[in-house]
Amino acid sequence: MATIQKQVRMVFDLNKCLGCHTCTMACKSMWTDRNDGQMYMYWNNVETHPGEGYPRGWENLGGGFVDGTLQLNSPLPKIVESYGAAWEYNYDQVLKTGGGDATATHVVPVPAPDGSSAYSSNWQEDIGSGTNPNDSHYFYLPRICNHCTNPACVAACPRKAVYKREEDGIVLIDQSRCRGYRYCLKGCPYKKIYWNPEEKKSQKCIFCYPRIEQKQGNFCVTQCAGRIRWVGYAQDTNSNVYKLVEKWRVGLRLHPEFGTEPNTFYIPPLSPPTFSSTGGPITNTRRIPVSTLANLFGDNASQTQAQREARIQEIFNILETEREKVRAGGSSELVDILVSKSEADRVQL
Amino acid sequence: MYSFKGADAMKNAIRTCLKNILFVAVLAVAVSGMSAMGGSGGGMLTITAVYVSGANGLNPSDPGWSSAAEVSIPINRFIDFVEGGGGMMDCNMMGDMLNRTLRVKALHNGSTMYIRYTLSDATQDASVGDTDLFGDAIALEIPYARTTTPPICMGSQADPVNIIMWRGDLAAPQNIVAGGIGTVQVSPDNASQNLSRYQAYSKGVWTVIVARPMTAASSNQIAFTRGLSYSIAFANWNGSNTERNGRKGFSSWHTLAVQ
């Protein structure tokens, strides 16, 4: 593998994600509205967990590495069934202005996802799990390509069309070299590479590299209404991504057992306690079970489930301790970083 | 059709390969009496590109085609990627046995070369419109050095190959340059992308005709010259079996003789 001089990283605070999808729309309007083949793609997506995500069931499709060996056993998810076909809304049938004929009573997607296997990128939005009001819970999980340190997509391509840049660790698919074999789709365990059937190429998040090269934050970072994201270089000790991940250690990897060493990190979401099953006094148990979070997040591929749960509890303790300091009138570097009022607080390039 | 899965499967596959080598040897003895034109034995076959003045070979009913003798090329080797073992197999291994036959005819009218394929295929795959769809494809491969027999998988740097690739979803066949595994490249000069095709699928059979001017448009094309012979090999991808890249069936080296 080539020597990576600097590695970009992104941190997401899941305590702040509103599920507003502004990040998704930013990326879509910047990169994936250029031809019909891209319309179904959301290089950045926000999915509700518990939930099957986008593409449907991606966590169990396969790919990544097992004991260091690349797995190419994943099926290729179909566009309509697994991602959801891109649709238009029938504004021209609903509106009276702009030449609309106002024949329909309400806005519907056209074509509408149909039938028992209908699906789309946010089909299970806000559904989550549990029973209301006792322990119902969900949280939002924004995802981009993780620009992994050990990318399965790079390993999968037999003609080296996928590569990891030495100057910043961004993983790209050379569109002039790609011949549409799609082994990279099979290799990526996060299913963050997409097939463009019109251009006949595989395509994915480019980490807004033209912006990064100008020291501008990714569009999904700068547009985020909840101010939940930070971007910077892993080795830059002055960056907030470094402080969050290496110093305060509140960031965890998504599915580290896939073996690709992703460079995106998530601060797990705290949640209020549950009611007892009889609607009685609140319990000591968090609504979002720590076990659910430990299924998703951990530091590295070798941690056990119990170790992951312990790390999540540790992070919760750190967050609550630092928050309490500020409530009591003191100060906390961690809380200051997590608040990050200005864009400069969230982008250190 | 076989596929390889993992190291143990590799050993089993090699044993199967060795059993099949014995089988092929027996078969070769059995068919050695058949003539090369129309035989399907294991030896090098010759396809003659007959000269018919004024022929329009892109028309499958052109009378010129009746002068062209059909050769059944065995597509008898299969290479795959290893699902649990890290990627594409080494194409220069023997590969597993396959039982496809590509029926080939060739015709020219002095200025345009026509190669005609007839291929049995239970499924028509002429679209890549979904993530899991791959197109049926047939390719021919000729070394730029004309009569050499370089490594059959994309040649080598010292002995590069010119590949003409038809695929069911493409508007025109691609002119490709390759100098070893992983190096195929559609030649970038527009002049060399001067191929056209006829394709039809009916009752489980593809009929494909690829046409190209005989003179080379650039150094990225081999010239077809009357009176000369060329090393030629063929590859076939069945789209519904997700075949693409190295996951394909292919033949050994044969000969194209241009009348």
Coordinates of C-alpha atoms in Angstrom, one line a residue:
Chain A
M1 CA 0.0 0.0 0.0
A2 CA 1.2 3.5 -0.8
T3 CA 2.4 5.7 2.1
I4 CA -0.4 8.0 3.2
Q5 CA 1.1 11.3 4.1
K6 CA -2.1 12.8 5.7
Q7 CA -5.4 11.2 6.4
V8 CA -8.7 13.1 6.3
R9 CA -11.2 12.2 9.0
M10 CA -14.8 13.1 9.8
V11 CA -16.5 12.9 13.2
F12 CA -20.3 12.8 13.6
D13 CA -22.0 13.6 16.9
L14 CA -25.2 11.5 16.9
N15 CA -26.4 13.4 19.9
K16 CA -27.0 16.3 17.6
C17 CA -28.3 14.8 14.3
L18 CA -31.9 15.9 13.6
G19 CA -32.4 13.7 10.6
C20 CA -33.1 16.8 8.6
H21 CA -31.2 15.4 5.5
T22 CA -29.7 18.8 4.7
C23 CA -26.4 17.0 4.3
T24 CA -28.0 14.5 1.9
M25 CA -29.5 17.3 -0.2
A26 CA -26.2 19.3 -0.2
C27 CA -24.3 16.3 -1.6
K28 CA -27.1 15.5 -4.1
S29 CA -27.2 19.0 -5.4
M30 CA -23.4 19.2 -5.6
W31 CA -22.5 15.9 -7.1
T32 CA -25.3 13.4 -8.0
D33 CA -27.8 15.3 -10.0
R34 CA -25.7 15.3 -13.2
N35 CA -27.4 12.5 -15.1
D36 CA -30.3 10.0 -14.8
G37 CA -28.0 7.2 -13.7
Q38 CA -27.1 9.2 -10.5
M39 CA -30.6 10.1 -9.5
Y40 CA -31.1 7.1 -7.1
M41 CA -27.7 7.6 -5.5
Y42 CA -27.3 9.2 -2.1
W43 CA -23.5 9.3 -1.6
N44 CA -24.4 10.9 1.8
N45 CA -27.5 9.3 3.3
V46 CA -29.2 9.5 6.7
E47 CA -30.9 6.4 7.9
T48 CA -33.0 5.6 11.0
H49 CA -31.7 3.0 13.4
P50 CA -32.9 0.4 14.4
G51 CA -33.7 0.0 10.7
E52 CA -32.5 -1.7 7.6
G53 CA -30.8 1.3 6.2
Y54 CA -29.8 2.2 2.6
P55 CA -29.3 0.1 0.6
R56 CA -31.7 -2.3 2.4
G57 CA -30.0 -4.7 4.8
W58 CA -26.6 -3.4 3.9
E59 CA -25.1 -4.4 7.2
N60 CA -25.6 -8.1 6.4
L61 CA -24.8 -8.1 2.6
G62 CA -21.1 -9.0 3.0
G63 CA -17.8 -7.7 1.8
G64 CA -14.9 -6.3 3.8
F65 CA -12.2 -8.6 5.2
V66 CA -12.3 -11.8 7.3
D67 CA -9.0 -12.6 8.9
G68 CA -7.4 -10.3 6.5
T69 CA -8.9 -11.9 3.4
L70 CA -11.0 -9.9 1.0
Q71 CA -14.6 -11.2 0.8
L72 CA -16.3 -10.8 -2.6
N73 CA -19.4 -12.9 -1.6
S74 CA -21.8 -10.0 -1.4
P75 CA -24.8 -9.9 -3.8
L76 CA -25.2 -6.7 -5.9
P77 CA -28.2 -4.8 -4.5
K78 CA -30.8 -3.9 -7.1
I79 CA -31.7 -0.3 -7.6
V80 CA -35.5 -0.4 -7.1
E81 CA -35.7 -3.1 -4.5
S82 CA -32.7 -2.1 -2.3
Y83 CA -32.1 1.6 -2.9
G84 CA -35.4 2.8 -4.1
A85 CA -36.1 4.2 -7.6
A86 CA -35.6 8.0 -7.9
W87 CA -39.0 9.6 -8.1
E88 CA -40.5 13.0 -9.1
Y89 CA -43.4 14.5 -7.2
N90 CA -46.6 15.3 -9.2
Y91 CA -46.5 19.0 -8.6
D92 CA -47.9 19.6 -12.0
Q93 CA -51.1 17.8 -10.9
V94 CA -51.4 19.4 -7.6
L95 CA -50.5 23.1 -8.1
K96 CA -52.5 25.7 -9.8
T97 CA -49.5 27.9 -10.6
G98 CA -46.8 27.2 -13.1
G99 CA -49.1 25.5 -15.6
G100 CA -50.4 22.9 -13.1
D101 CA -53.8 21.5 -13.7
A102 CA -54.7 21.0 -10.0
T103 CA -56.4 17.7 -10.8
A104 CA -54.8 15.7 -7.9
T105 CA -55.6 16.4 -4.2
H106 CA -52.1 15.8 -2.8
V107 CA -48.5 15.4 -3.6
V108 CA -47.4 11.8 -4.2
P109 CA -44.1 10.3 -5.5
V110 CA -44.2 9.2 -9.2
P111 CA -43.4 6.3 -9.7
A112 CA -44.6 5.4 -6.2
P113 CA -42.8 2.6 -4.4
D114 CA -45.3 -0.1 -4.6
G115 CA -46.1 -3.5 -3.2
S116 CA -45.0 -5.4 -0.1
S117 CA -41.3 -5.1 -1.0
A118 CA -41.4 -1.4 -1.7
Y119 CA -38.4 0.4 -0.4
S120 CA -36.6 3.7 -0.5
S121 CA -33.8 5.5 1.1
N122 CA -35.7 6.7 4.2
W123 CA -38.6 4.1 4.1
Q124 CA -38.2 3.3 7.7
E125 CA -37.7 6.8 8.9
D126 CA -38.7 7.5 12.5
I127 CA -40.0 4.0 13.0
G128 CA -37.2 2.6 15.1
S129 CA -38.0 -0.1 17.7
G130 CA -39.6 -0.7 21.0
T131 CA -43.1 0.1 22.3
N132 CA -44.5 3.6 23.0
P133 CA -44.2 5.1 25.6
N134 CA -42.1 2.6 27.5
D135 CA -39.0 2.1 25.5
S136 CA -39.7 3.3 21.9
H137 CA -36.4 4.6 20.5
Y138 CA -34.6 5.5 17.3
F139 CA -31.7 7.6 16.2
Y140 CA -30.4 8.9 13.0
L141 CA -27.2 7.6 11.4
P142 CA -25.7 9.8 8.6
R143 CA -23.3 7.8 6.4
I144 CA -20.7 8.7 3.7
C145 CA -17.9 6.7 2.2
N146 CA -15.5 6.1 5.0
H147 CA -12.3 6.6 3.0
C148 CA -10.9 3.6 4.8
T149 CA -7.3 3.1 5.7
N150 CA -7.6 -0.5 4.4
P151 CA -10.2 -0.1 1.7
A152 CA -11.8 -3.3 0.5
C153 CA -12.9 -1.5 -2.7
V154 CA -9.2 -0.8 -3.6
A155 CA -8.3 -4.4 -3.0
A156 CA -11.3 -5.6 -5.0
C157 CA -10.6 -3.8 -8.3
P158 CA -8.6 -6.1 -10.6
R159 CA -7.5 -3.1 -12.7
K160 CA -6.6 -0.6 -10.0
A161 CA -9.4 1.9 -11.0
V162 CA -10.0 2.5 -7.3
Y163 CA -7.2 4.2 -5.5
K164 CA -6.3 6.0 -2.2
R165 CA -4.6 9.3 -2.6
E166 CA -1.3 9.6 -0.8
E167 CA -1.7 13.3 0.0
D168 CA -4.9 13.0 2.0
G169 CA -6.1 9.4 2.1
I170 CA -9.2 10.2 0.0
V171 CA -10.4 7.1 -1.9
L172 CA -11.5 7.7 -5.5
I173 CA -12.7 5.7 -8.5
D174 CA -10.9 6.8 -11.7
Q175 CA -13.8 7.2 -14.1
S176 CA -11.5 6.8 -17.2
R177 CA -10.2 3.6 -15.8
C178 CA -13.4 2.0 -14.5
R179 CA -14.9 -0.6 -16.8
G180 CA -17.9 -1.3 -14.7
Y181 CA -16.9 -4.7 -13.3
R182 CA -18.4 -3.7 -9.9
Y183 CA -16.2 -5.9 -7.7
C184 CA -15.8 -2.7 -5.6
L185 CA -19.5 -2.7 -4.9
K186 CA -19.2 -6.3 -3.7
G187 CA -16.1 -5.5 -1.7
C188 CA -17.3 -2.5 0.2
P189 CA -19.0 -3.8 3.4
Y190 CA -20.7 -0.4 3.9
K191 CA -22.2 -0.5 0.4
K192 CA -21.1 3.1 -0.3
I193 CA -20.3 2.5 -4.0
Y194 CA -23.1 2.9 -6.5
W195 CA -23.6 1.7 -10.0
N196 CA -24.4 4.3 -12.6
P197 CA -26.2 2.4 -15.3
E198 CA -26.2 5.3 -17.7
E199 CA -22.4 6.0 -17.6
K200 CA -21.7 2.4 -16.9
K201 CA -19.3 3.2 -14.2
S202 CA -19.1 2.7 -10.4
Q203 CA -19.3 6.0 -8.5
K204 CA -19.1 7.1 -4.9
C205 CA -18.5 9.9 -2.4
I206 CA -15.4 11.8 -3.4
F207 CA -15.0 13.5 0.0
C208 CA -15.6 16.8 -1.9
Y209 CA -11.9 16.6 -2.8
P210 CA -12.0 19.8 -4.9
R211 CA -13.2 21.6 -1.8
I212 CA -10.8 19.9 0.5
E213 CA -7.9 21.0 -1.8
Q214 CA -9.1 24.6 -1.3
K215 CA -9.3 24.0 2.4
Q216 CA -13.1 24.2 2.3
G217 CA -15.1 21.8 4.3
N218 CA -17.1 19.0 2.6
F219 CA -20.5 20.4 1.5
C220 CA -22.2 17.9 3.9
V221 CA -20.2 19.3 6.7
T222 CA -20.7 23.0 6.0
Q223 CA -24.4 22.7 5.2
C224 CA -25.2 20.6 8.3
A225 CA -28.0 22.5 10.1
G226 CA -27.3 20.7 13.4
R227 CA -23.6 21.4 13.2
I228 CA -22.9 17.8 14.0
R229 CA -19.8 17.2 11.9
W230 CA -16.1 17.9 12.1
V231 CA -13.5 17.4 9.4
G232 CA -9.7 17.5 9.7
Y233 CA -6.6 15.5 9.4
A234 CA -6.0 12.5 11.7
Q235 CA -2.5 13.6 12.6
D236 CA -3.2 17.2 13.3
T237 CA -3.2 17.5 17.0
N238 CA -4.7 20.9 16.9
S239 CA -7.8 19.7 15.0
N240 CA -11.0 18.8 16.6
V241 CA -11.2 15.5 14.9
Y242 CA -8.0 14.6 16.6
K243 CA -9.2 15.9 20.0
L244 CA -12.5 14.1 19.8
V245 CA -11.1 10.8 18.6
E246 CA -7.6 10.6 20.1
K247 CA -7.6 12.9 23.1
W248 CA -11.2 12.7 24.5
R249 CA -11.8 9.3 22.8
V250 CA -15.5 9.8 22.4
G251 CA -15.6 8.7 18.7
L252 CA -16.2 5.1 17.6
R253 CA -16.0 3.4 14.2
L254 CA -19.0 2.0 12.5
H255 CA -18.8 -1.8 12.2
P256 CA -15.0 -2.0 12.8
E257 CA -15.2 -5.8 12.5
F258 CA -15.5 -5.3 8.7
G259 CA -11.7 -4.9 8.8
T260 CA -11.4 -1.8 6.6
E261 CA -10.4 0.8 9.3
P262 CA -12.9 3.5 8.4
N263 CA -11.9 7.1 8.9
T264 CA -15.3 8.3 10.0
F265 CA -16.1 8.3 13.7
Y266 CA -19.4 8.5 15.6
I267 CA -20.1 9.8 19.0
P268 CA -22.9 7.5 20.2
P269 CA -26.2 9.0 21.2
L270 CA -27.2 9.3 24.8
S271 CA -30.9 8.7 25.4
P272 CA -33.4 9.3 28.2
P273 CA -34.5 6.4 30.5
T274 CA -37.3 4.0 29.8
F275 CA -40.6 3.8 31.7
S276 CA -41.2 0.5 33.4
S277 CA -43.6 -1.8 31.5
T278 CA -46.5 -0.8 33.8
G279 CA -46.0 2.8 32.9
G280 CA -44.6 3.3 36.4
P281 CA -41.4 5.1 37.5
I282 CA -38.6 5.6 35.1
T283 CA -35.9 3.0 35.2
N284 CA -32.1 3.0 35.0
T285 CA -32.1 1.7 31.5
R286 CA -31.5 4.0 28.5
R287 CA -34.1 3.9 25.8
I288 CA -31.5 3.2 23.1
P289 CA -30.0 -0.1 24.5
V290 CA -26.3 0.0 24.8
S291 CA -26.2 -3.5 23.2
T292 CA -27.9 -2.0 20.1
L293 CA -25.2 0.7 19.9
A294 CA -22.4 -1.9 20.6
N295 CA -23.7 -3.9 17.6
L296 CA -22.9 -0.9 15.5
F297 CA -19.9 0.8 17.0
G298 CA -16.5 0.0 18.4
D299 CA -12.9 1.0 18.3
N300 CA -11.4 -1.8 16.3
A301 CA -12.0 -5.2 14.8
S302 CA -10.7 -7.2 17.7
Q303 CA -13.0 -5.9 20.4
T304 CA -15.7 -8.2 21.9
Q305 CA -19.3 -7.1 22.3
A306 CA -18.7 -6.6 26.0
Q307 CA -15.7 -4.4 25.4
R308 CA -17.7 -2.3 22.9
E309 CA -20.5 -1.9 25.5
A310 CA -17.9 -0.9 28.1
R311 CA -16.5 1.7 25.7
I312 CA -19.9 3.2 25.0
Q313 CA -20.6 3.4 28.8
E314 CA -17.2 5.1 29.2
I315 CA -18.1 7.6 26.5
F316 CA -21.5 8.3 28.1
N317 CA -19.7 8.9 31.4
I318 CA -17.3 11.4 29.8
L319 CA -20.1 13.2 28.0
E320 CA -22.3 13.5 31.1
T321 CA -19.4 14.5 33.3
E322 CA -18.3 17.3 31.0
R323 CA -21.8 18.5 30.5
E324 CA -22.3 18.6 34.2
K325 CA -19.2 20.7 34.6
V326 CA -20.7 23.3 32.3
R327 CA -24.1 23.2 33.9
A328 CA -22.4 23.9 37.2
G329 CA -20.9 27.0 35.7
G330 CA -17.5 25.7 34.8
S331 CA -15.9 25.1 31.4
S332 CA -15.1 22.1 29.3
E333 CA -13.0 21.8 26.2
L334 CA -15.0 18.8 25.1
V335 CA -18.3 20.7 25.4
D336 CA -16.9 23.7 23.6
I337 CA -15.9 21.4 20.7
L338 CA -19.2 19.6 20.7
V339 CA -21.0 23.0 20.5
S340 CA -18.8 24.3 17.7
K341 CA -20.8 27.4 16.8
S342 CA -18.7 28.5 13.8
E343 CA -17.7 26.7 10.7
A344 CA -14.1 27.3 11.6
D345 CA -14.7 25.2 14.7
R346 CA -15.8 22.3 12.6
V347 CA -13.3 22.5 9.7
Q348 CA -9.6 22.3 10.2
L349 CA -7.9 21.6 6.9
Chain B
M1 CA -19.8 -24.2 -15.2
Y2 CA -17.5 -24.3 -12.2
S3 CA -16.4 -21.6 -9.9
F4 CA -13.6 -21.5 -7.4
K5 CA -14.2 -20.9 -3.7
G6 CA -11.2 -20.8 -1.4
A7 CA -7.9 -22.7 -1.1
D8 CA -9.4 -26.1 -0.5
A9 CA -11.8 -25.7 -3.4
M10 CA -8.7 -24.7 -5.4
K11 CA -7.1 -28.1 -4.7
N12 CA -10.3 -29.8 -5.6
A13 CA -10.4 -27.7 -8.7
I14 CA -6.9 -28.6 -9.7
R15 CA -7.7 -32.3 -9.3
T16 CA -10.8 -31.7 -11.4
C17 CA -8.6 -29.9 -13.9
L18 CA -6.2 -32.9 -14.1
K19 CA -9.0 -35.3 -14.6
N20 CA -10.3 -33.1 -17.3
I21 CA -6.9 -32.9 -19.0
L22 CA -7.1 -36.7 -19.3
F23 CA -10.6 -36.3 -20.7
V24 CA -9.5 -33.8 -23.2
A25 CA -6.6 -36.0 -24.3
V26 CA -9.0 -38.8 -24.9
L27 CA -11.3 -36.5 -26.8
A28 CA -8.5 -35.1 -28.9
V29 CA -7.6 -38.5 -30.0
A30 CA -11.2 -39.2 -30.9
V31 CA -11.7 -36.1 -33.0
S32 CA -8.3 -35.9 -34.6
G33 CA -9.7 -37.4 -37.7
M34 CA -12.2 -34.6 -38.2
S35 CA -11.3 -31.7 -40.6
A36 CA -10.2 -28.4 -39.1
M37 CA -13.1 -26.5 -40.8
G38 CA -16.1 -27.6 -38.8
G39 CA -14.3 -29.8 -36.3
S40 CA -14.4 -29.1 -32.6
G41 CA -11.3 -30.8 -31.5
G42 CA -8.6 -29.5 -29.3
G43 CA -6.1 -28.4 -31.9
M44 CA -5.4 -25.0 -33.6
L45 CA -8.2 -24.2 -36.0
T46 CA -8.1 -21.9 -39.1
I47 CA -10.9 -19.5 -39.9
T48 CA -10.6 -18.2 -43.5
A49 CA -12.0 -14.7 -44.1
V50 CA -13.2 -15.2 -47.7
Y51 CA -13.1 -12.4 -50.2
V52 CA -16.5 -11.5 -51.8
S53 CA -16.5 -8.4 -53.9
G54 CA -19.2 -6.0 -53.0
A55 CA -20.4 -8.0 -50.0
N56 CA -22.3 -6.1 -47.2
G57 CA -21.5 -8.4 -44.3
L58 CA -23.5 -6.4 -41.8
N59 CA -26.6 -7.9 -43.5
P60 CA -26.8 -11.4 -42.1
S61 CA -28.6 -12.5 -45.3
D62 CA -25.9 -11.2 -47.7
P63 CA -25.1 -14.0 -50.2
G64 CA -21.4 -13.5 -49.4
W65 CA -21.9 -15.3 -46.1
S66 CA -22.6 -18.6 -47.9
S67 CA -19.0 -18.6 -49.2
A68 CA -17.6 -18.4 -45.7
A69 CA -17.0 -21.7 -44.0
E70 CA -18.1 -21.8 -40.4
V71 CA -15.6 -22.9 -37.7
S72 CA -16.7 -24.1 -34.3
I73 CA -14.3 -22.6 -31.8
P74 CA -14.3 -24.4 -28.4
I75 CA -14.7 -21.9 -25.6
N76 CA -13.4 -24.4 -23.3
R77 CA -11.6 -22.6 -20.4
F78 CA -13.1 -20.7 -17.6
I79 CA -11.4 -18.3 -15.1
D80 CA -13.1 -16.7 -12.1
F81 CA -12.6 -14.5 -9.1
V82 CA -12.4 -16.1 -5.7
E83 CA -15.3 -15.0 -3.5
G84 CA -13.7 -15.8 -0.2
G85 CA -10.1 -15.6 -1.2
G86 CA -9.1 -12.2 -2.4
G87 CA -10.0 -11.5 -6.0
M88 CA -9.3 -12.5 -9.5
M89 CA -7.5 -15.8 -10.2
D90 CA -4.4 -15.8 -12.3
C91 CA -5.8 -15.9 -15.8
N92 CA -2.7 -17.7 -17.1
M93 CA -3.6 -20.8 -15.1
M94 CA -5.3 -23.4 -17.2
G95 CA -8.7 -22.6 -15.7
D96 CA -11.5 -25.0 -15.5
M97 CA -13.3 -26.8 -18.3
L98 CA -16.2 -25.3 -20.1
N99 CA -18.5 -26.6 -22.7
R100 CA -19.3 -23.6 -24.9
T101 CA -18.9 -23.4 -28.6
L102 CA -18.6 -20.2 -30.6
R103 CA -19.4 -20.6 -34.3
V104 CA -17.3 -18.2 -36.3
K105 CA -17.4 -17.0 -39.9
A106 CA -15.3 -14.3 -41.5
L107 CA -15.9 -12.4 -44.7
H108 CA -14.4 -9.3 -46.4
N109 CA -15.0 -7.3 -49.5
G110 CA -11.5 -5.8 -49.9
S111 CA -12.1 -2.8 -47.7
T112 CA -14.3 -4.0 -44.7
M113 CA -13.7 -7.1 -42.6
Y114 CA -16.7 -8.8 -41.1
I115 CA -16.6 -11.4 -38.3
R116 CA -19.8 -13.3 -37.6
Y117 CA -20.6 -15.1 -34.4
T118 CA -23.3 -17.6 -33.7
L119 CA -23.7 -18.5 -30.1
S120 CA -26.2 -20.5 -28.1
D121 CA -27.2 -18.6 -25.0
A122 CA -30.4 -19.4 -23.0
T123 CA -30.7 -15.8 -21.8
Q124 CA -30.4 -12.5 -23.7
D125 CA -28.4 -10.0 -21.7
A126 CA -28.3 -6.7 -23.5
S127 CA -28.7 -4.3 -20.7
V128 CA -26.6 -3.1 -17.7
G129 CA -29.6 -1.1 -16.4
D130 CA -29.4 -2.5 -12.9
T131 CA -26.6 -3.1 -10.4
D132 CA -26.6 -6.8 -11.0
L133 CA -27.0 -6.8 -14.8
F134 CA -24.1 -7.6 -17.1
G135 CA -24.1 -7.8 -20.9
D136 CA -23.5 -10.8 -23.0
A137 CA -20.2 -10.3 -24.8
I138 CA -17.8 -11.8 -27.3
A139 CA -14.3 -10.6 -27.9
L140 CA -11.6 -11.5 -30.4
E141 CA -7.9 -10.9 -29.6
I142 CA -5.0 -10.6 -32.1
P143 CA -1.4 -9.8 -31.2
Y144 CA -0.1 -6.6 -32.9
A145 CA 2.9 -8.8 -33.9
R146 CA 0.3 -10.7 -35.9
T147 CA 1.6 -14.3 -35.7
T148 CA 2.9 -14.5 -32.1
T149 CA 1.0 -16.4 -29.4
P150 CA 1.5 -14.2 -26.3
P151 CA -0.1 -15.0 -22.9
I152 CA -3.7 -15.4 -23.9
C153 CA -4.9 -13.2 -21.1
M154 CA -4.4 -9.8 -22.5
G155 CA -1.0 -10.4 -23.9
S156 CA 2.1 -8.9 -22.3
Q157 CA 4.0 -5.6 -22.4
A158 CA 6.4 -7.0 -24.9
D159 CA 3.7 -8.7 -27.0
P160 CA 0.5 -6.5 -26.7
V161 CA -2.8 -7.4 -28.2
N162 CA -5.6 -5.7 -30.1
I163 CA -9.0 -6.7 -28.8
I164 CA -12.4 -6.1 -30.5
M165 CA -15.1 -6.4 -28.0
W166 CA -18.8 -6.7 -28.7
R167 CA -21.2 -6.4 -25.8
G168 CA -25.0 -6.6 -26.1
D169 CA -25.6 -3.2 -24.4
L170 CA -23.1 -1.2 -26.4
A171 CA -24.0 0.7 -29.5
A172 CA -20.8 -0.2 -31.1
P173 CA -18.0 -2.7 -30.4
Q174 CA -14.9 -1.3 -28.7
N175 CA -11.4 -1.3 -30.0
I176 CA -9.1 -2.1 -27.1
V177 CA -5.4 -2.2 -26.5
A178 CA -3.9 -4.5 -23.9
G179 CA -0.4 -5.4 -22.7
G180 CA -1.0 -7.8 -19.8
I181 CA -3.6 -8.5 -17.2
G182 CA -5.4 -5.5 -15.8
T183 CA -4.2 -3.2 -18.6
V184 CA -7.1 -3.2 -21.1
Q185 CA -7.9 0.2 -22.4
V186 CA -10.4 1.4 -25.0
S187 CA -8.0 3.2 -27.4
P188 CA -8.6 6.9 -26.9
D189 CA -8.3 8.1 -30.5
N190 CA -11.7 8.5 -32.0
A191 CA -10.4 7.2 -35.3
S192 CA -9.8 3.7 -33.9
Q193 CA -13.4 3.5 -32.5
N194 CA -14.7 2.9 -36.0
L195 CA -16.4 -0.5 -35.5
S196 CA -20.1 -1.2 -36.1
R197 CA -22.2 -4.3 -35.5
Y198 CA -25.4 -6.2 -36.3
Q199 CA -26.9 -8.1 -33.4
A200 CA -30.0 -10.3 -33.1
Y201 CA -31.2 -12.7 -30.5
S202 CA -33.8 -15.3 -31.4
K203 CA -34.8 -18.6 -29.9
G204 CA -31.8 -19.0 -27.6
V205 CA -29.2 -18.0 -30.2
W206 CA -27.2 -14.8 -30.7
T207 CA -26.2 -13.8 -34.2
V208 CA -23.6 -11.0 -34.1
I209 CA -21.6 -9.5 -36.9
V210 CA -18.8 -7.1 -36.2
A211 CA -17.5 -4.8 -39.0
R212 CA -14.3 -2.8 -39.3
P213 CA -12.4 -1.2 -42.1
M214 CA -9.5 -3.5 -43.1
T215 CA -6.9 -0.8 -43.0
A216 CA -5.7 0.2 -39.5
A217 CA -7.2 3.6 -38.4
S218 CA -4.1 4.2 -36.2
S219 CA -1.3 2.3 -34.5
N220 CA -4.0 1.2 -32.0
Q221 CA -5.4 -1.2 -34.6
I222 CA -4.0 -4.3 -36.3
A223 CA -4.4 -4.1 -40.1
F224 CA -6.2 -6.9 -41.9
T225 CA -4.1 -7.6 -45.0
R226 CA -5.1 -9.9 -47.8
G227 CA -2.9 -13.0 -47.9
L228 CA -1.8 -12.8 -44.3
S229 CA -2.5 -15.0 -41.4
Y230 CA -3.1 -13.9 -37.8
S231 CA -3.1 -15.5 -34.4
I232 CA -6.6 -15.1 -33.0
A233 CA -8.3 -16.1 -29.7
F234 CA -11.9 -15.6 -28.5
A235 CA -13.6 -14.9 -25.2
N236 CA -17.2 -15.0 -24.2
W237 CA -19.1 -13.6 -21.3
N238 CA -22.6 -14.8 -20.3
G239 CA -24.2 -11.7 -18.7
S240 CA -26.9 -13.6 -16.7
N241 CA -24.0 -15.5 -15.0
T242 CA -22.6 -12.1 -13.9
E243 CA -19.6 -12.7 -16.2
R244 CA -17.3 -9.7 -16.8
N245 CA -13.6 -8.9 -16.6
G246 CA -11.7 -12.1 -16.0
R247 CA -14.8 -14.1 -15.1
K248 CA -15.3 -15.5 -18.5
G249 CA -14.9 -18.4 -20.9
F250 CA -12.1 -18.3 -23.5
S251 CA -10.5 -20.3 -26.2
S252 CA -6.9 -21.2 -27.1
W253 CA -5.0 -19.6 -29.9
H254 CA -6.3 -20.2 -33.4
T255 CA -5.6 -18.8 -36.9
L256 CA -7.4 -16.2 -39.0
A257 CA -6.4 -16.4 -42.7
V258 CA -7.4 -13.4 -44.8
Q259 CA -8.0 -14.4 -48.4

